[in-house]
Amino acid sequence: MTRDDLFNTNATIVANLTAACAQNCPEAMICVIANPVNSTIPITSEVFKKHGVYNPNKIFGVTTLDVVRANAFVAELKGLDPARVNVPVIGGHAGKTIIPLISQCTPKVEFPQDQLTTLTGRIQEAGTEVVKAKAGAGSATLSMAYAGARFVFSLLDAINGKEGVVECSFVKSQETDCSYFSTPLLLGKKGIEKNLGIGKISSFEEKMIAEAIPELKASIKKGEDFVKNMK
């Protein structure tokens, strides 16, 4: 399915599920992994607003799969343990809106520009790579489950009082011109404790942000318009 096909199927599902949450558990942390996340998070927010229970600190688009993939691919190229690699991935959760900040990787890594461009493209298109490898038998499942579990475990740790828990997530944001944007977040008992922002980035990464913003804005608007036009 294309992301447009996905939108048509998943928009209604997400709107119905989040309406049930807004009515029955309005204080809950809502983590949405249903694609296209760039649109399903605006849908979730608008549904919560309609019910008068919107709290932007408790609505998360789960983009952890991009982080996990970036960590794995960098580790593979550098002969590192992927569990010890951390690449922040910002922006959105589709194609060129996925922006891995390899300049901020810990431990610090360097790649020549051609290798960096290839690596970035592989992270952005990893979902398609899996679909092609499975040759019609489906899309990423195990890695998606792992990423979802990792994010939720982090959130639960933070709710239970663990300090210093940081994960990237697609949330309501003032970091760019986009009303939603993924950046590293400090998580706490009430959800987002602090948006850690974009930080210092390379000119290559700046250019990727500039190129991603129009697509992100369109996806966000599509989600918001869907809720506006719902019967």
GROMACS .gro file of C-alpha atoms in nm:
model
  231
    1MET     CA    1   0.000   0.000   0.000
    2THR     CA    2   0.108   0.358  -0.058
    3ARG     CA    3   0.096   0.599   0.236
    4ASP     CA    4  -0.217   0.750   0.075
    5ASP     CA    5  -0.387   0.408   0.074
    6LEU     CA    6  -0.276   0.369   0.434
    7PHE     CA    7  -0.420   0.709   0.519
    8ASN     CA    8  -0.761   0.619   0.380
    9THR     CA    9  -0.773   0.298   0.585
   10ASN     CA   10  -0.603   0.408   0.905
   11ALA     CA   11  -0.739   0.763   0.946
   12THR     CA   12  -1.085   0.634   1.039
   13ILE     CA   13  -0.946   0.361   1.265
   14VAL     CA   14  -0.722   0.606   1.453
   15ALA     CA   15  -1.002   0.864   1.480
   16ASN     CA   16  -1.241   0.603   1.626
   17LEU     CA   17  -0.988   0.458   1.871
   18THR     CA   18  -0.870   0.797   1.992
   19ALA     CA   19  -1.230   0.917   2.032
   20ALA     CA   20  -1.285   0.615   2.260
   21CYS     CA   21  -0.971   0.712   2.454
   22ALA     CA   22  -1.081   1.076   2.482
   23GLN     CA   23  -1.418   0.962   2.624
   24ASN     CA   24  -1.295   0.685   2.854
   25CYS     CA   25  -0.932   0.755   2.952
   26PRO     CA   26  -0.864   1.122   2.873
   27GLU     CA   27  -0.564   1.134   3.108
   28ALA     CA   28  -0.383   0.841   2.942
   29MET     CA   29  -0.059   0.871   2.747
   30ILE     CA   30  -0.149   0.804   2.382
   31CYS     CA   31   0.121   0.643   2.166
   32VAL     CA   32   0.030   0.611   1.798
   33ILE     CA   33   0.237   0.384   1.575
   34ALA     CA   34  -0.028   0.349   1.301
   35ASN     CA   35   0.097   0.497   0.975
   36PRO     CA   36   0.109   0.753   0.831
   37VAL     CA   37   0.222   0.893   1.171
   38ASN     CA   38   0.275   1.238   1.011
   39SER     CA   39  -0.106   1.251   0.972
   40THR     CA   40  -0.235   1.020   1.248
   41ILE     CA   41  -0.088   1.235   1.527
   42PRO     CA   42  -0.265   1.552   1.402
   43ILE     CA   43  -0.582   1.336   1.379
   44THR     CA   44  -0.538   1.224   1.741
   45SER     CA   45  -0.481   1.582   1.860
   46GLU     CA   46  -0.785   1.719   1.677
   47VAL     CA   47  -1.006   1.438   1.815
   48PHE     CA   48  -0.889   1.514   2.170
   49LYS     CA   49  -0.953   1.887   2.110
   50LYS     CA   50  -1.308   1.806   1.991
   51HIS     CA   51  -1.370   1.629   2.321
   52GLY     CA   52  -1.215   1.914   2.521
   53VAL     CA   53  -0.944   1.694   2.677
   54TYR     CA   54  -0.638   1.778   2.465
   55ASN     CA   55  -0.299   1.770   2.637
   56PRO     CA   56  -0.009   1.796   2.389
   57ASN     CA   57   0.233   1.654   2.647
   58LYS     CA   58   0.058   1.318   2.640
   59ILE     CA   59   0.024   1.245   2.266
   60PHE     CA   60   0.318   1.070   2.099
   61GLY     CA   61   0.386   0.958   1.745
   62VAL     CA   62   0.611   0.654   1.778
   63THR     CA   63   0.904   0.705   1.539
   64THR     CA   64   1.144   0.482   1.734
   65LEU     CA   65   1.177   0.243   1.439
   66ASP     CA   66   1.376   0.512   1.253
   67VAL     CA   67   1.611   0.549   1.552
   68VAL     CA   68   1.656   0.172   1.584
   69ARG     CA   69   1.733   0.141   1.213
   70ALA     CA   70   1.977   0.433   1.219
   71ASN     CA   71   2.155   0.280   1.520
   72ALA     CA   72   2.173  -0.061   1.351
   73PHE     CA   73   2.303   0.068   1.016
   74VAL     CA   74   2.566   0.296   1.172
   75ALA     CA   75   2.679   0.013   1.402
   76GLU     CA   76   2.706  -0.226   1.106
   77LEU     CA   77   2.923   0.017   0.907
   78LYS     CA   78   3.150   0.097   1.201
   79GLY     CA   79   3.169  -0.247   1.366
   80LEU     CA   80   2.996  -0.125   1.684
   81ASP     CA   81   2.736  -0.280   1.915
   82PRO     CA   82   2.401  -0.131   1.800
   83ALA     CA   83   2.277  -0.130   2.162
   84ARG     CA   84   2.548   0.127   2.238
   85VAL     CA   85   2.486   0.353   1.938
   86ASN     CA   86   2.244   0.643   1.961
   87VAL     CA   87   2.146   0.843   1.653
   88PRO     CA   88   1.873   1.103   1.713
   89VAL     CA   89   1.621   1.099   1.426
   90ILE     CA   90   1.410   1.411   1.385
   91GLY     CA   91   1.139   1.544   1.153
   92GLY     CA   92   0.865   1.301   1.058
   93HIS     CA   93   0.812   0.931   0.995
   94ALA     CA   94   0.800   0.893   0.616
   95GLY     CA   95   1.061   0.906   0.341
   96LYS     CA   96   1.252   1.231   0.325
   97THR     CA   97   1.084   1.367   0.640
   98ILE     CA   98   1.298   1.113   0.833
   99ILE     CA   99   1.613   1.308   0.926
  100PRO     CA  100   1.888   1.110   1.101
  101LEU     CA  101   2.128   1.344   1.283
  102ILE     CA  102   2.441   1.139   1.231
  103SER     CA  103   2.649   1.444   1.331
  104GLN     CA  104   2.502   1.400   1.682
  105CYS     CA  105   2.560   1.024   1.703
  106THR     CA  106   2.709   0.885   2.022
  107PRO     CA  107   2.973   0.755   2.002
  108LYS     CA  108   3.093   1.013   1.750
  109VAL     CA  109   3.121   0.872   1.396
  110GLU     CA  110   3.242   1.021   1.068
  111PHE     CA  111   3.150   0.921   0.713
  112PRO     CA  112   3.259   1.062   0.376
  113GLN     CA  113   2.971   1.259   0.217
  114ASP     CA  114   2.886   0.996  -0.047
  115GLN     CA  115   2.861   0.723   0.220
  116LEU     CA  116   2.659   0.957   0.445
  117THR     CA  117   2.412   1.028   0.163
  118THR     CA  118   2.369   0.654   0.093
  119LEU     CA  119   2.333   0.572   0.463
  120THR     CA  120   2.072   0.847   0.513
  121GLY     CA  121   1.874   0.721   0.211
  122ARG     CA  122   1.886   0.366   0.347
  123ILE     CA  123   1.748   0.480   0.685
  124GLN     CA  124   1.472   0.679   0.512
  125GLU     CA  125   1.372   0.392   0.281
  126ALA     CA  126   1.431   0.098   0.517
  127GLY     CA  127   1.058   0.022   0.530
  128THR     CA  128   1.052  -0.018   0.151
  129GLU     CA  129   1.365  -0.234   0.167
  130VAL     CA  130   1.183  -0.475   0.402
  131VAL     CA  131   0.870  -0.481   0.183
  132LYS     CA  132   1.083  -0.567  -0.122
  133ALA     CA  133   1.276  -0.834   0.070
  134LYS     CA  134   0.951  -0.997   0.182
  135ALA     CA  135   0.830  -0.991  -0.181
  136GLY     CA  136   0.461  -0.942  -0.113
  137ALA     CA  137   0.451  -1.125   0.220
  138GLY     CA  138   0.405  -0.804   0.421
  139SER     CA  139   0.603  -0.524   0.577
  140ALA     CA  140   0.827  -0.473   0.883
  141THR     CA  141   0.674  -0.653   1.182
  142LEU     CA  142   0.936  -0.770   1.434
  143SER     CA  143   1.139  -0.446   1.416
  144MET     CA  144   0.816  -0.245   1.446
  145ALA     CA  145   0.714  -0.444   1.756
  146TYR     CA  146   1.061  -0.397   1.908
  147ALA     CA  147   1.052  -0.021   1.843
  148GLY     CA  148   0.702   0.015   1.988
  149ALA     CA  149   0.803  -0.183   2.297
  150ARG     CA  150   1.118   0.024   2.345
  151PHE     CA  151   0.926   0.351   2.334
  152VAL     CA  152   0.652   0.234   2.571
  153PHE     CA  153   0.905   0.088   2.818
  154SER     CA  154   1.087   0.424   2.817
  155LEU     CA  155   0.760   0.608   2.879
  156LEU     CA  156   0.666   0.368   3.162
  157ASP     CA  157   1.010   0.415   3.321
  158ALA     CA  158   0.959   0.793   3.311
  159ILE     CA  159   0.603   0.768   3.453
  160ASN     CA  160   0.744   0.554   3.734
  161GLY     CA  161   0.995   0.823   3.827
  162LYS     CA  162   1.312   0.723   3.642
  163GLU     CA  163   1.509   1.037   3.555
  164GLY     CA  164   1.690   1.127   3.234
  165VAL     CA  165   1.474   0.915   2.999
  166VAL     CA  166   1.508   1.057   2.646
  167GLU     CA  167   1.335   0.932   2.330
  168CYS     CA  168   1.262   1.094   1.994
  169SER     CA  169   0.891   1.123   1.911
  170PHE     CA  170   0.663   1.307   1.668
  171VAL     CA  171   0.475   1.557   1.885
  172LYS     CA  172   0.319   1.905   1.895
  173SER     CA  173   0.618   2.131   1.853
  174GLN     CA  174   0.751   2.483   1.824
  175GLU     CA  175   1.098   2.382   1.705
  176THR     CA  176   1.032   2.459   1.336
  177ASP     CA  177   0.760   2.607   1.110
  178CYS     CA  178   0.577   2.273   1.139
  179SER     CA  179   0.315   2.243   1.412
  180TYR     CA  180   0.433   1.884   1.472
  181PHE     CA  181   0.793   1.766   1.457
  182SER     CA  182   0.998   1.484   1.605
  183THR     CA  183   1.292   1.576   1.829
  184PRO     CA  184   1.455   1.420   2.136
  185LEU     CA  185   1.221   1.459   2.437
  186LEU     CA  186   1.293   1.432   2.806
  187LEU     CA  187   1.009   1.216   2.937
  188GLY     CA  188   0.860   1.249   3.284
  189LYS     CA  189   0.564   1.154   3.503
  190LYS     CA  190   0.328   1.377   3.303
  191GLY     CA  191   0.453   1.287   2.957
  192ILE     CA  192   0.681   1.537   2.787
  193GLU     CA  193   0.886   1.707   3.055
  194LYS     CA  194   1.103   1.902   2.812
  195ASN     CA  195   1.147   1.920   2.437
  196LEU     CA  196   1.525   1.902   2.390
  197GLY     CA  197   1.500   2.051   2.041
  198ILE     CA  198   1.718   2.002   1.736
  199GLY     CA  199   2.053   2.111   1.876
  200LYS     CA  200   2.365   2.177   1.669
  201ILE     CA  201   2.347   2.020   1.322
  202SER     CA  202   2.546   2.004   1.000
  203SER     CA  203   2.462   2.197   0.681
  204PHE     CA  204   2.364   1.863   0.518
  205GLU     CA  205   2.110   1.807   0.798
  206GLU     CA  206   1.984   2.168   0.778
  207LYS     CA  207   1.917   2.117   0.407
  208MET     CA  208   1.723   1.795   0.480
  209ILE     CA  209   1.501   1.982   0.730
  210ALA     CA  210   1.428   2.256   0.475
  211GLU     CA  211   1.335   1.993   0.214
  212ALA     CA  212   1.116   1.796   0.457
  213ILE     CA  213   0.903   2.084   0.586
  214PRO     CA  214   0.665   2.127   0.286
  215GLU     CA  215   0.583   1.752   0.282
  216LEU     CA  216   0.539   1.747   0.660
  217LYS     CA  217   0.308   2.049   0.654
  218ALA     CA  218   0.091   1.885   0.385
  219SER     CA  219   0.066   1.557   0.583
  220ILE     CA  220  -0.025   1.746   0.901
  221LYS     CA  221  -0.293   1.948   0.721
  222LYS     CA  222  -0.433   1.629   0.567
  223GLY     CA  223  -0.481   1.481   0.916
  224GLU     CA  224  -0.636   1.799   1.058
  225ASP     CA  225  -0.871   1.835   0.760
  226PHE     CA  226  -0.983   1.474   0.797
  227VAL     CA  227  -1.114   1.544   1.150
  228LYS     CA  228  -1.271   1.877   1.043
  229ASN     CA  229  -1.466   1.698   0.771
  230MET     CA  230  -1.572   1.400   0.982
  231LYS     CA  231  -1.946   1.355   1.017
   0.00000   0.00000   0.00000
